[in-house]
Coordinates of C-alpha atoms in Angstrom, one line a residue:
Chain K
M3 CA 4.3 0.4 -23.1
T4 CA 3.8 -1.1 -26.5
R5 CA 7.1 -2.9 -26.4
Y6 CA 6.0 -4.3 -23.1
I7 CA 2.8 -5.6 -24.8
M8 CA 4.7 -6.9 -27.6
R9 CA 6.7 -8.8 -25.3
R10 CA 3.9 -10.5 -23.3
L11 CA 2.3 -11.4 -26.7
N12 CA 5.4 -13.0 -27.8
L13 CA 5.5 -15.0 -24.7
L14 CA 1.8 -15.9 -25.2
I15 CA 2.5 -17.2 -28.9
I16 CA 5.4 -19.0 -28.0
T17 CA 3.7 -21.0 -25.1
L18 CA 0.8 -21.6 -27.4
L19 CA 3.1 -23.0 -30.1
I20 CA 4.5 -25.4 -27.5
I21 CA 0.9 -26.3 -26.3
V22 CA 0.1 -27.0 -29.8
F23 CA 3.1 -29.1 -30.2
I24 CA 2.3 -31.5 -27.4
A25 CA -1.2 -31.8 -28.7
F26 CA 0.3 -32.7 -32.2
A27 CA 2.7 -35.0 -30.7
F28 CA 0.2 -36.8 -29.1
G29 CA -2.0 -36.7 -32.2
Q30 CA 0.9 -38.1 -34.3
T31 CA 1.1 -41.1 -32.0
Q32 CA -2.6 -41.9 -32.0
H33 CA -2.9 -41.5 -35.9
L34 CA -5.3 -38.5 -35.5
N35 CA -4.3 -36.2 -38.0
G36 CA -4.1 -38.0 -41.4
V37 CA -1.9 -40.7 -42.7
D38 CA 1.3 -38.8 -42.6
T39 CA 2.6 -39.7 -39.0
S40 CA 6.1 -38.1 -39.3
M41 CA 7.0 -35.3 -37.0
N42 CA 8.5 -32.8 -39.0
L43 CA 8.0 -29.0 -39.4
R44 CA 5.8 -29.6 -42.6
T45 CA 3.3 -31.7 -40.7
Y46 CA 3.4 -29.5 -37.7
W47 CA 2.6 -26.4 -39.9
D48 CA -0.3 -28.5 -41.6
F49 CA -1.7 -29.3 -38.1
I50 CA -1.6 -25.4 -36.9
A51 CA -3.1 -24.4 -40.3
R52 CA -5.9 -27.2 -39.7
L53 CA -6.6 -25.7 -36.3
L54 CA -6.7 -22.1 -37.4
S55 CA -9.3 -22.9 -40.1
G56 CA -11.5 -24.7 -37.5
D57 CA -10.8 -28.2 -38.4
W58 CA -9.8 -30.1 -34.8
G59 CA -10.2 -33.4 -36.0
T60 CA -13.3 -35.8 -35.8
S61 CA -14.7 -37.8 -33.0
S62 CA -14.1 -41.3 -33.2
V63 CA -17.2 -42.0 -31.1
S64 CA -19.9 -39.9 -32.2
G65 CA -18.1 -39.2 -35.9
K66 CA -18.9 -35.8 -35.8
P67 CA -16.4 -32.6 -35.7
I68 CA -15.0 -31.8 -32.4
Y69 CA -14.7 -27.9 -32.8
P70 CA -18.5 -27.3 -32.7
E71 CA -19.0 -29.6 -30.0
M72 CA -16.3 -28.0 -27.9
I73 CA -17.6 -24.5 -28.7
A74 CA -20.9 -25.9 -27.6
V75 CA -19.7 -26.9 -23.9
L76 CA -17.0 -24.3 -23.4
P77 CA -19.5 -21.5 -22.4
A78 CA -21.0 -23.5 -19.6
T79 CA -17.8 -24.1 -17.9
L80 CA -16.4 -20.3 -18.6
E81 CA -19.7 -18.9 -17.1
L82 CA -19.2 -20.8 -14.0
C83 CA -15.6 -19.8 -13.5
F84 CA -16.4 -16.1 -13.9
A85 CA -19.3 -16.2 -11.7
A86 CA -16.9 -17.9 -9.2
F87 CA -14.5 -15.3 -9.5
L88 CA -16.9 -12.6 -9.3
V89 CA -18.0 -13.9 -5.9
S90 CA -14.7 -14.6 -4.6
F91 CA -13.8 -10.5 -5.2
I92 CA -17.1 -9.5 -3.7
V93 CA -16.6 -11.7 -0.7
G94 CA -12.9 -11.7 -0.5
I95 CA -11.8 -8.1 -0.6
P96 CA -13.9 -6.6 2.0
L97 CA -13.0 -9.7 4.2
G98 CA -9.2 -9.2 3.3
S99 CA -9.4 -5.7 4.2
I100 CA -10.8 -6.1 7.5
A101 CA -8.0 -8.6 8.2
G102 CA -5.5 -6.4 6.7
M103 CA -6.3 -3.3 8.5
H104 CA -4.6 -4.5 11.6
K105 CA -7.3 -2.9 13.6
K106 CA -8.8 -5.5 15.5
Q107 CA -6.7 -8.5 16.3
W108 CA -9.6 -10.9 17.0
M109 CA -11.5 -10.3 13.7
R110 CA -8.2 -11.1 11.7
N111 CA -7.6 -14.3 13.7
T112 CA -11.4 -15.3 13.0
I113 CA -11.1 -14.4 9.3
M114 CA -7.7 -16.2 8.9
S115 CA -9.1 -19.3 10.7
I116 CA -12.1 -19.7 8.6
T117 CA -10.1 -19.0 5.3
L118 CA -7.6 -21.9 6.5
V119 CA -10.6 -24.2 7.3
A120 CA -12.2 -23.3 3.9
H121 CA -9.0 -23.8 2.0
S122 CA -8.6 -27.4 3.3
I123 CA -12.0 -28.5 2.9
P124 CA -12.3 -31.0 -0.3
I125 CA -14.3 -29.3 -2.9
F126 CA -16.1 -32.2 -4.3
W127 CA -17.1 -33.6 -0.8
L128 CA -18.5 -29.9 -0.1
A129 CA -20.4 -30.1 -3.3
L130 CA -21.9 -33.4 -2.3
V131 CA -22.8 -32.2 1.4
L132 CA -24.5 -29.0 0.0
V133 CA -26.5 -31.0 -2.8
M134 CA -27.7 -33.5 0.0
S135 CA -28.7 -31.1 2.3
L136 CA -29.9 -28.0 0.5
S137 CA -31.0 -29.8 -2.7
L138 CA -32.1 -33.1 -1.6
Q139 CA -33.4 -32.5 2.0
M140 CA -34.6 -28.8 1.8
G141 CA -35.3 -28.7 -1.8
W142 CA -34.2 -25.2 -2.2
F143 CA -32.1 -25.8 -5.2
P144 CA -32.2 -28.1 -8.2
V145 CA -30.0 -31.1 -7.8
S146 CA -28.2 -30.9 -11.3
G147 CA -28.3 -29.3 -14.7
R148 CA -27.7 -25.9 -15.8
M149 CA -31.4 -24.7 -16.6
D150 CA -35.1 -25.7 -16.6
L151 CA -35.2 -27.8 -19.9
L152 CA -38.9 -27.2 -20.4
L153 CA -38.5 -23.6 -20.9
D154 CA -38.3 -22.9 -24.7
Y155 CA -36.1 -20.1 -25.7
P156 CA -33.0 -19.5 -28.1
H157 CA -29.5 -19.9 -27.0
P158 CA -27.3 -17.6 -29.1
T159 CA -24.4 -17.1 -27.0
G160 CA -24.0 -20.3 -25.0
F161 CA -23.7 -18.2 -21.7
A162 CA -26.8 -19.3 -19.7
L163 CA -27.4 -16.2 -17.9
I164 CA -27.0 -13.8 -21.3
D165 CA -29.2 -15.9 -22.9
A166 CA -31.9 -15.9 -20.3
W167 CA -31.7 -11.9 -20.0
F168 CA -32.2 -11.7 -23.8
A169 CA -35.2 -14.3 -23.8
P170 CA -38.6 -13.3 -24.8
A171 CA -40.4 -11.6 -22.6
D172 CA -43.0 -14.4 -21.7
V173 CA -40.4 -16.8 -20.2
R174 CA -37.6 -13.9 -19.4
D175 CA -38.4 -14.1 -15.9
A176 CA -38.5 -18.0 -15.4
A177 CA -35.7 -18.5 -17.4
I178 CA -33.4 -16.0 -15.3
S179 CA -34.6 -17.4 -12.0
S180 CA -34.2 -20.7 -13.5
V181 CA -30.6 -20.3 -14.5
I182 CA -29.5 -18.4 -11.1
S183 CA -31.0 -21.2 -8.9
H184 CA -29.2 -24.0 -11.2
M185 CA -25.8 -21.8 -10.7
A186 CA -26.0 -20.7 -7.1
I187 CA -24.7 -24.2 -5.4
P188 CA -22.0 -25.0 -8.1
T189 CA -20.7 -21.4 -8.1
L190 CA -20.5 -21.1 -4.4
V191 CA -18.5 -24.2 -4.0
L192 CA -16.2 -23.3 -6.6
A193 CA -15.7 -19.9 -5.2
V194 CA -14.5 -21.2 -1.9
V195 CA -10.8 -21.9 -2.9
P196 CA -10.6 -18.4 -5.0
T197 CA -12.2 -16.6 -2.0
T198 CA -9.5 -17.9 0.5
E199 CA -6.6 -16.9 -2.0
V200 CA -8.2 -13.5 -2.5
I201 CA -8.5 -13.0 1.1
R202 CA -5.2 -14.2 1.9
Q203 CA -3.3 -12.0 -0.7
V204 CA -5.4 -8.9 -0.1
T205 CA -4.7 -9.3 3.6
I206 CA -0.7 -9.3 3.0
S207 CA -0.9 -6.9 0.5
L208 CA -3.0 -4.3 2.3
G209 CA -0.8 -5.1 5.5
N210 CA 2.0 -3.8 3.7
V211 CA 0.5 -0.8 2.0
M212 CA -0.9 0.4 5.3
Q213 CA 2.7 0.5 6.7
Q214 CA 3.7 2.5 4.0
N215 CA 4.8 6.2 4.6
Y216 CA 1.9 7.8 2.3
V217 CA -0.7 6.1 4.7
K218 CA 1.0 7.7 7.6
T219 CA 1.2 10.8 5.9
A220 CA -2.4 10.5 5.3
L221 CA -3.3 9.9 8.9
T222 CA -1.4 13.0 10.0
K223 CA -3.7 15.0 7.8
G224 CA -6.6 13.8 9.7
F225 CA -8.2 11.4 7.4
S226 CA -10.0 8.5 9.2
R227 CA -8.7 5.0 8.5
W228 CA -11.7 3.9 6.4
K229 CA -11.4 6.8 4.0
I230 CA -7.5 6.0 3.8
L231 CA -8.5 2.2 3.0
I232 CA -10.4 3.5 -0.1
D233 CA -8.3 6.5 -0.9
H234 CA -4.9 4.6 -1.0
G235 CA -5.1 1.3 0.6
L236 CA -7.2 -0.7 -1.8
R237 CA -5.9 1.4 -4.9
N238 CA -2.5 0.1 -4.0
A239 CA -3.1 -3.3 -2.7
I240 CA -5.2 -4.8 -5.4
P241 CA -3.1 -4.3 -8.7
P242 CA 0.2 -6.0 -7.5
I243 CA -1.9 -9.0 -6.5
L244 CA -4.0 -9.1 -9.9
P245 CA -1.3 -11.2 -11.6
N246 CA -1.3 -13.9 -8.8
L247 CA -5.1 -14.2 -9.0
G248 CA -4.8 -14.5 -12.9
W249 CA -2.9 -17.6 -12.0
Q250 CA -5.5 -19.0 -9.8
F251 CA -7.7 -19.2 -13.1
G252 CA -5.9 -22.2 -14.0
S253 CA -6.8 -24.2 -10.9
V254 CA -10.3 -22.8 -10.7
L255 CA -11.0 -24.0 -14.3
T256 CA -9.6 -27.7 -13.3
T257 CA -11.8 -27.6 -10.0
T258 CA -14.8 -26.8 -12.3
M259 CA -14.2 -29.5 -14.4
I260 CA -14.4 -31.9 -11.4
L261 CA -17.3 -30.5 -10.0
E262 CA -19.1 -30.4 -13.5
V263 CA -19.4 -34.4 -13.0
V264 CA -21.0 -33.9 -9.6
F265 CA -23.6 -31.5 -10.8
D266 CA -23.8 -33.2 -14.2
W267 CA -23.3 -29.7 -15.6
P268 CA -22.9 -29.7 -19.5
G269 CA -19.5 -28.1 -19.7
V270 CA -16.2 -29.0 -21.2
G271 CA -15.0 -31.0 -18.0
R272 CA -17.6 -33.7 -18.2
W273 CA -17.5 -33.7 -21.9
L274 CA -13.8 -34.2 -21.5
I275 CA -14.2 -36.9 -19.1
N276 CA -16.6 -38.8 -21.0
A277 CA -14.2 -38.7 -23.9
I278 CA -11.6 -40.2 -21.5
Y279 CA -13.9 -43.1 -20.8
Q280 CA -14.7 -43.7 -24.6
Q281 CA -11.1 -43.1 -25.6
D282 CA -11.8 -40.5 -27.4
Y283 CA -8.4 -39.0 -28.5
A284 CA -9.4 -36.3 -30.8
A285 CA -11.7 -35.0 -28.4
I286 CA -9.0 -35.1 -25.4
Q287 CA -6.7 -33.5 -27.7
G288 CA -8.9 -30.8 -28.6
G289 CA -10.1 -30.2 -25.0
M290 CA -6.7 -30.2 -23.8
L291 CA -5.7 -27.5 -26.1
A292 CA -8.6 -25.1 -25.7
I293 CA -8.4 -25.3 -21.9
S294 CA -4.7 -24.8 -21.6
G295 CA -5.3 -22.0 -24.4
I296 CA -7.9 -20.4 -22.3
V297 CA -5.7 -20.5 -19.2
I298 CA -2.4 -19.0 -20.8
F299 CA -4.6 -16.1 -22.4
T300 CA -5.9 -15.4 -19.0
T301 CA -2.7 -15.2 -17.5
V302 CA -1.2 -12.9 -20.0
A303 CA -4.3 -10.7 -20.4
T304 CA -4.3 -10.0 -16.5
D305 CA -0.6 -9.2 -16.5
I306 CA -1.2 -6.5 -19.3
F307 CA -4.2 -5.3 -17.7
T308 CA -2.5 -4.8 -14.4
T309 CA 0.5 -2.9 -16.2
L310 CA -2.3 -0.6 -18.0
I311 CA -4.0 0.3 -14.7
Y312 CA -1.1 0.6 -12.2
P313 CA 1.7 3.0 -13.0
L314 CA 4.0 1.5 -10.4
H315 CA 4.0 -1.7 -12.5
R316 CA 4.7 0.4 -15.7
K317 CA 7.7 2.1 -14.0
E318 CA 9.0 -1.3 -13.0
I319 CA 9.0 -2.4 -16.6
Y320 CA 11.1 0.7 -17.6
E321 CA 13.6 -0.5 -15.1
H322 CA 14.4 -3.8 -16.3
Chain P
M7 CA 1.3 31.8 26.3
P8 CA 3.4 29.4 24.2
L9 CA 1.4 27.9 21.2
L10 CA 2.8 24.2 21.9
D11 CA 3.4 23.3 25.1
I12 CA 4.7 19.9 26.3
R13 CA 5.6 19.3 30.0
N14 CA 7.1 16.0 31.1
L15 CA 6.0 13.9 27.9
T16 CA 6.9 10.3 28.4
I17 CA 6.5 7.3 25.6
E18 CA 6.9 3.9 26.7
M19 CA 6.9 1.0 24.5
D20 CA 6.2 -2.7 25.1
M21 CA 8.9 -4.7 23.6
A22 CA 9.8 -8.4 23.7
E23 CA 12.3 -7.4 26.1
G24 CA 9.9 -5.7 28.5
R25 CA 8.8 -2.0 28.8
V26 CA 11.1 0.4 27.8
K27 CA 11.0 4.2 28.0
A28 CA 11.9 5.8 24.6
V29 CA 11.1 9.4 25.6
D30 CA 11.6 10.3 29.2
R31 CA 10.0 13.4 30.9
V32 CA 10.6 15.7 27.9
S33 CA 9.4 19.3 27.9
L34 CA 9.2 21.5 25.2
T35 CA 7.7 25.0 24.3
I36 CA 7.4 26.8 21.1
N37 CA 5.7 30.5 21.0
E38 CA 3.8 31.4 17.9
G39 CA 5.7 32.4 15.0
K40 CA 8.9 30.9 16.5
V41 CA 11.0 27.8 15.0
R42 CA 12.4 25.4 17.6
G43 CA 14.9 22.9 16.8
L44 CA 15.1 19.5 18.1
I45 CA 18.4 17.9 17.8
G46 CA 19.2 14.3 18.4
E47 CA 20.8 11.3 16.9
S48 CA 18.8 8.8 15.3
G49 CA 17.1 6.6 17.8
S50 CA 17.0 9.3 20.4
G51 CA 13.2 9.5 20.2
K52 CA 12.7 13.0 18.6
S53 CA 10.6 11.5 15.9
L54 CA 8.7 9.9 18.3
I55 CA 7.8 13.3 19.9
G56 CA 6.5 14.2 16.6
K57 CA 4.2 11.4 16.3
A58 CA 3.0 11.8 20.0
I59 CA 1.8 15.2 18.8
V60 CA 0.0 14.4 15.9
G61 CA -1.0 11.5 17.5
I62 CA 0.2 8.6 15.4
S63 CA 0.7 5.8 17.8
K64 CA 1.1 2.0 17.7
P65 CA -0.8 -0.2 20.1
N66 CA 2.1 -0.9 22.2
W67 CA 2.9 2.4 23.0
R68 CA 2.1 4.5 26.1
I69 CA 2.1 8.0 26.1
T70 CA 1.7 10.0 29.3
A71 CA 2.4 13.8 29.7
D72 CA 1.7 16.4 32.5
R73 CA 0.7 18.9 29.6
L74 CA 0.5 18.5 25.9
R75 CA -1.3 21.6 24.5
L76 CA -1.6 23.3 21.3
G77 CA -2.8 26.8 22.0
D78 CA -6.1 26.0 24.1
I79 CA -6.5 22.6 22.9
D80 CA -5.6 19.6 25.2
L81 CA -4.0 17.2 22.7
M82 CA -4.0 14.4 25.4
N83 CA -7.8 14.1 25.9
L84 CA -9.3 14.2 22.4
S85 CA -11.7 11.8 20.9
E86 CA -10.8 10.2 17.4
R87 CA -12.9 12.6 15.6
E88 CA -11.7 15.7 17.5
R89 CA -8.2 14.7 16.8
R90 CA -8.7 14.3 13.5
R91 CA -10.2 17.6 13.1
V92 CA -7.3 19.3 14.9
M93 CA -4.9 17.4 12.7
R94 CA -6.8 18.8 9.5
E95 CA -7.0 22.0 10.5
D96 CA -4.2 23.1 13.1
I97 CA -1.2 20.8 12.5
A98 CA 0.6 19.6 9.5
M99 CA 3.7 17.4 9.4
I100 CA 6.3 16.5 6.7
F101 CA 8.8 13.9 6.8
Q102 CA 12.0 12.6 5.4
D103 CA 11.9 10.7 2.2
P104 CA 9.3 12.7 0.8
A105 CA 8.9 10.5 -2.5
T106 CA 7.4 7.8 -0.5
C107 CA 5.1 10.0 1.5
L108 CA 3.1 10.6 -1.7
D109 CA 0.6 7.8 -3.1
P110 CA 2.5 6.1 -5.9
S111 CA -0.5 5.4 -7.8
E112 CA -1.9 8.9 -8.1
E113 CA -1.1 12.2 -9.8
V114 CA 0.5 14.6 -7.5
G115 CA -1.8 17.1 -8.7
T116 CA -5.0 15.2 -7.6
Q117 CA -3.4 14.4 -4.2
L118 CA -2.5 18.0 -3.7
E119 CA -6.2 18.8 -4.6
K120 CA -7.7 16.3 -2.2
S121 CA -5.8 18.2 0.7
I122 CA -7.2 21.3 0.3
P123 CA -10.2 22.2 2.6
T124 CA -13.3 22.9 0.8
D125 CA -15.0 24.1 4.0
N126 CA -14.6 27.9 3.4
F127 CA -15.6 27.5 -0.2
K128 CA -18.9 29.2 -1.0
G129 CA -20.3 28.5 -4.5
G130 CA -21.6 25.7 -6.6
F131 CA -20.1 22.4 -6.7
W132 CA -19.5 22.6 -10.1
R133 CA -17.0 25.4 -9.5
R134 CA -15.4 23.8 -6.8
F135 CA -13.6 21.6 -9.2
Q136 CA -12.1 24.6 -11.1
W137 CA -11.3 26.5 -7.8
R138 CA -9.5 23.7 -6.2
K139 CA -7.4 23.4 -9.5
K140 CA -6.6 27.0 -9.1
Q141 CA -5.6 26.7 -5.4
A142 CA -3.4 23.9 -5.7
Q143 CA -1.6 25.6 -8.6
A144 CA -1.2 28.8 -6.2
L145 CA 0.0 26.4 -3.5
L146 CA 2.6 25.1 -6.0
H147 CA 3.7 28.5 -6.9
K148 CA 4.0 29.5 -3.2
V149 CA 6.3 26.9 -2.4
G150 CA 8.4 27.7 -5.5
I151 CA 7.3 25.1 -8.4
K152 CA 7.0 27.2 -11.6
D153 CA 6.1 24.4 -13.9
H154 CA 3.0 23.3 -12.0
R155 CA 1.3 21.7 -14.9
H156 CA 3.9 19.2 -15.2
V157 CA 4.3 18.5 -11.7
M158 CA 0.6 18.0 -11.4
Q159 CA 0.3 15.4 -14.0
S160 CA 3.5 13.6 -13.0
Y161 CA 3.4 10.4 -10.6
P162 CA 5.7 10.6 -7.6
Y163 CA 8.3 8.2 -8.9
E164 CA 8.7 10.6 -11.9
L165 CA 9.7 13.5 -9.6
S166 CA 13.0 14.3 -7.5
Q167 CA 13.0 14.2 -3.9
G168 CA 13.3 18.0 -3.7
V169 CA 10.1 18.5 -5.6
C170 CA 8.3 16.1 -3.6
Q171 CA 9.3 17.6 -0.6
Q172 CA 8.0 21.0 -2.1
V173 CA 4.8 19.3 -2.8
M174 CA 4.5 17.9 0.6
I175 CA 4.9 21.3 2.1
A176 CA 2.3 22.5 -0.3
M177 CA -0.1 20.0 0.8
A178 CA 0.8 20.7 4.5
I179 CA 0.2 24.4 4.3
A180 CA -2.9 24.0 2.4
G181 CA -5.0 24.0 5.6
K182 CA -3.0 26.8 6.9
P183 CA -2.0 25.3 10.0
K184 CA -0.9 26.7 13.1
L185 CA 2.1 24.2 13.9
L186 CA 4.2 22.6 11.0
I187 CA 6.3 19.7 12.1
A188 CA 9.3 19.0 10.1
D189 CA 10.7 15.8 10.7
E190 CA 14.2 15.5 9.3
P191 CA 12.7 17.6 6.1
S192 CA 16.0 17.5 4.2
A193 CA 17.5 14.4 5.1
S194 CA 18.9 12.3 2.2
M195 CA 18.7 15.0 -0.2
D196 CA 21.8 16.6 -2.0
P197 CA 23.0 19.6 -0.2
N198 CA 21.6 22.2 -2.8
T199 CA 18.3 20.9 -2.9
A200 CA 18.3 20.6 1.1
S201 CA 19.1 24.3 1.2
Q202 CA 16.3 25.2 -1.1
I203 CA 13.8 23.2 1.2
L204 CA 15.2 24.9 4.4
K205 CA 15.1 28.4 2.6
L206 CA 11.6 27.5 1.9
L207 CA 10.6 26.7 5.3
K208 CA 12.5 30.0 6.4
R209 CA 10.3 31.9 4.3
L210 CA 7.0 30.4 5.1
N211 CA 8.1 31.2 8.7
Q212 CA 9.0 34.9 8.1
T213 CA 6.1 35.7 5.8
N214 CA 3.2 33.6 7.0
N215 CA 4.4 33.3 10.6
M216 CA 4.3 30.0 10.6
T217 CA 5.3 28.2 13.8
I218 CA 7.7 25.3 12.9
L219 CA 9.1 22.4 15.1
L220 CA 12.2 21.4 13.1
V221 CA 13.3 17.8 14.0
S222 CA 17.0 17.2 12.6
N223 CA 19.9 15.2 13.5
D224 CA 22.5 17.9 13.2
F225 CA 23.4 21.8 13.9
A226 CA 23.7 22.6 10.3
T227 CA 20.3 22.2 9.1
V228 CA 18.8 23.9 12.3
R229 CA 20.7 27.0 13.0
E230 CA 19.8 28.7 10.0
L231 CA 16.3 28.5 10.8
A232 CA 15.8 27.9 14.6
Q233 CA 15.6 30.9 17.1
D234 CA 15.8 28.1 20.0
V235 CA 17.2 24.6 19.9
S236 CA 16.6 21.7 22.2
I237 CA 19.1 18.8 22.2
I238 CA 17.9 15.4 23.2
Y239 CA 19.8 12.3 24.1
C240 CA 18.6 8.9 24.6
G241 CA 15.1 10.4 25.0
Q242 CA 16.1 13.0 27.5
I243 CA 16.5 16.9 27.1
V244 CA 20.2 17.6 27.6
E245 CA 20.3 21.3 26.7
V246 CA 17.9 23.9 25.7
A247 CA 19.0 27.4 24.7
Q248 CA 18.8 30.1 22.1
T249 CA 20.6 28.8 18.8
K250 CA 23.1 31.8 18.9
E251 CA 24.0 31.2 22.3
I252 CA 24.5 27.4 22.2
I253 CA 26.9 27.6 19.2
S254 CA 28.9 30.2 20.9
R255 CA 29.1 28.3 24.0
A256 CA 27.5 24.7 25.0
F257 CA 27.5 23.7 28.5
H258 CA 26.7 19.9 27.8
P259 CA 29.4 17.9 26.4
Y260 CA 27.0 16.1 23.9
T261 CA 26.1 19.4 22.6
Q262 CA 30.0 20.5 22.2
A263 CA 30.2 16.8 20.5
L264 CA 27.5 17.9 17.9
L265 CA 29.0 21.1 17.3
D266 CA 32.3 19.5 16.9
A267 CA 30.9 18.1 14.1
L268 CA 29.9 20.9 12.1
P269 CA 31.7 21.1 8.9
E270 CA 33.3 24.5 9.4
Q271 CA 34.8 23.3 12.8
R272 CA 36.7 20.5 10.8
R273 CA 38.0 23.2 8.3
Q274 CA 39.4 25.1 11.1
S275 CA 41.3 22.1 12.7
A276 CA 44.7 21.4 11.0
A277 CA 45.4 18.4 8.6
K278 CA 45.8 15.2 9.8
T279 CA 44.5 16.1 13.6
P280 CA 42.1 13.5 14.9
M281 CA 38.6 14.3 14.5
K282 CA 36.9 15.1 17.5
N283 CA 34.0 12.8 18.3
L284 CA 32.4 10.8 21.0
A285 CA 33.4 7.4 21.5
G286 CA 31.1 4.5 21.1
S287 CA 27.3 4.7 19.6
V288 CA 23.9 5.5 21.2
P289 CA 22.9 2.7 23.9
L290 CA 20.1 0.5 23.0
L291 CA 16.6 1.4 24.7
Q292 CA 16.7 -1.8 26.7
H293 CA 20.3 -1.1 28.1
L294 CA 20.5 2.2 29.2
P295 CA 23.2 3.2 31.7
I296 CA 21.9 4.5 35.1
G297 CA 22.6 8.0 35.9
C298 CA 23.8 10.2 33.2
R299 CA 22.7 8.6 30.0
L300 CA 25.9 10.0 28.3
G301 CA 28.3 8.6 31.0
P302 CA 30.0 5.9 29.2
R303 CA 30.6 7.8 26.2
C304 CA 31.3 11.2 28.2
P305 CA 35.1 12.1 28.1
H306 CA 34.5 14.2 31.4
A307 CA 32.5 11.7 33.3
Q308 CA 33.2 11.1 36.9
K309 CA 31.9 9.2 39.9
Q310 CA 29.2 11.7 40.6
C311 CA 27.8 10.8 36.9
V312 CA 26.3 7.5 38.1
E313 CA 23.4 10.0 39.7
Q314 CA 21.0 11.3 37.2
P315 CA 21.5 15.1 36.6
V316 CA 18.7 17.3 36.7
L317 CA 18.0 20.2 34.4
Q318 CA 19.4 23.5 35.8
K319 CA 19.5 27.0 34.5
K320 CA 22.6 28.9 34.0
R321 CA 22.6 32.3 31.8
S322 CA 19.5 31.5 29.9
H323 CA 20.6 27.9 29.1
L324 CA 18.9 24.9 30.6
F325 CA 21.3 21.8 30.7
A326 CA 21.6 18.4 32.7
C327 CA 25.0 18.0 33.5
H328 CA 27.1 17.6 36.8
F329 CA 30.4 19.0 35.2
P330 CA 29.3 21.9 32.5
L331 CA 32.0 22.6 30.2
K332 CA 34.0 25.7 31.4
Q333 CA 35.1 27.7 28.5
E334 CA 37.9 30.0 28.4

C-alpha cells in the first residue's frame, strides 16, 4: 500500500516538474524570470525555488505580485467546480442506477437519450439562454457576479459559501441566500457535462455489476433488487469509475473558465483571459501552472482514494 | 408426498434465431431427506432447471409447467414478495465458481452475518450484533472451517475456492432451508477440495436431513451422494433410476456413455485400447435433430429413432429409448 502511494506521489512530482519546466521555458523566452535567460539546470532550480518561496513573478500591467492575486481568484473557481461535481453526483448516481438496473427498457432509453442531448448542448449557449430566460425575463436569479456586494462581512477563506456561513449573525441569512442565488445558474450549467458522464459511467459499470454471480446469489437468497442495488450494486459499481470521474475534473475546470466570462464570475478564468488580452505573460504563466497543478493533483488524489476504499483495486496493485 | 415435485417443466427462450426449447417437459421429484442427482453435459439445460425452481429468469425466458411445487407451495403462482420469502426461508442455492458468488468488496464475515435471518431472535437490538456474530461462527464451524476469525476478516479473493464454497454453504444453511440446490458445487476445484465439499454436503444430508438437488456433469461426483439420479440430454430426461442400479446396468446409450467416462472404467481397459465415447458434440438448441435427440450420435441408432421415444418403465428404471441396451 505504502509502495503504491509512493509510486503515485512519484508520478505526481515528475508530472509537476514537467509542467513547471514548460512554464519555465515560456518564462525564459519572454524574459520573465530575471536577466539570466539561459536554460540550464541552475536557472531551472532557481525558478523552482522562487515558486516554492511564493514569488510567482510580477504582473507587467498592474505591477503587483502574481501569487496573492491568484490566490484571491482561485477559490471562486474551485468553489464552482466542487459545487458542480456535487450536483452531478447527486443527480447522476440515481439516474445512472435506474438506467443500469435493466428493469424497464423505456426508462433506460429515456435517460440515455436525455443524456445524449445534454452532452451535445454547447455550454456557453445554454448559459446565455438560462441567463436570458431565468434572470432577465423572470428575474429569479441575479444576472452576474458572485455575491451581493452591499453586504459587508469578512472573507477569510475566499470560498463564498463558507464565508457566508461564518458571517456575523445580522447579515448571515442574507449572505447565504445571496451566495446561493448567484451560484445557482452557473453551477447547474457547469454540472451538465459531468452529470452526463456520471450517468453514462454508472449505467455501464452497474450494468456489469448486476450480471455478476454475487448479484445472482443475492437474488437466490430472496433479497429485492433495490436492496441488492444498495448492498452490492453501487458499492461495487462506483469505486472503479472514480478515477475516470477524477479525469473529468480537468475538463470541468476548463469549462468553468469559459463560463466565468459569461457570468462575470471573479475567478481564475476571467483573470487569465484578461491577462491574455493585456499580454500579461507573468500572469499567464502563473495561472497555467496553478490550474495544471490542481488538475494533476486531483487526478492522483482520486486514484489513491479509490485504492484506499476499494479492496479489489488494492488486489490489482499487488498483481502487477 | 415428495418435497419437490416438478411435472412437465418447459423452458423456452426467445433468441435471435427464434424461439428454442431449452428444457422440454422435464419431470423431477425429490422426497424429503433425499439427494437427487441431475446429470447432463454443459448446455443440456440442467442449470436452467435449478434457476427455474428459484425463480431467477431473464425477460426472454418463458417457463411453463404442469406442476412445480415445493411441499405445499406452488412455485408457479407466487407474487414477487411471496417468492422472495420462499427463497429466503425454504430454498437455498449454491453455484460453481464460489469465489465469484461472494461480493468482492465486503468482508466474508459481514456477508455471512447478513444472510442470517434475525426473525427468530428475541432480545434487544444491542444484543443482536453479538448474537449474529456467534451464529456466523457456529455456521462456519458446522461447515468445517476451524479458523473462523481469519476467514471472517478476509475478502473473498484472499480465500481459496474450497473455503469460499464452504462459506457459501454456510450462508445457504443459515436460513435452515428445506431444499438445497447445488449447481455443480465442486466444478473447477482440485479433486481433494472437491471431495471435501461433497463430503460436507453428504454430512448435511445425513445429520440435518437436508434435501439436496445435486446438479453435475459427471457420475463421479453424484454417485457418492445421490440415492437417485436423472440423466438429462438436450433438455430432455433420458433415464431415471436409483444410483446403484443405474451404475450396474444402464438402459440408455447416453447413460452408458457417461458411465464409460468414469475413471475406473478407463483403468480397467487394457493399455492403448481406444477410449469409449460418443462421437460429435451436443447439438445447438436451434439445430436439434428430429426424433430422438441423441440419434445422430448414438451407436445403436436405427430407422425408428427418427420418432421421439417416450419414457417407459422397466424394472424401476424410467428411460426414453427405442432400443435399450441389452446387457449380458
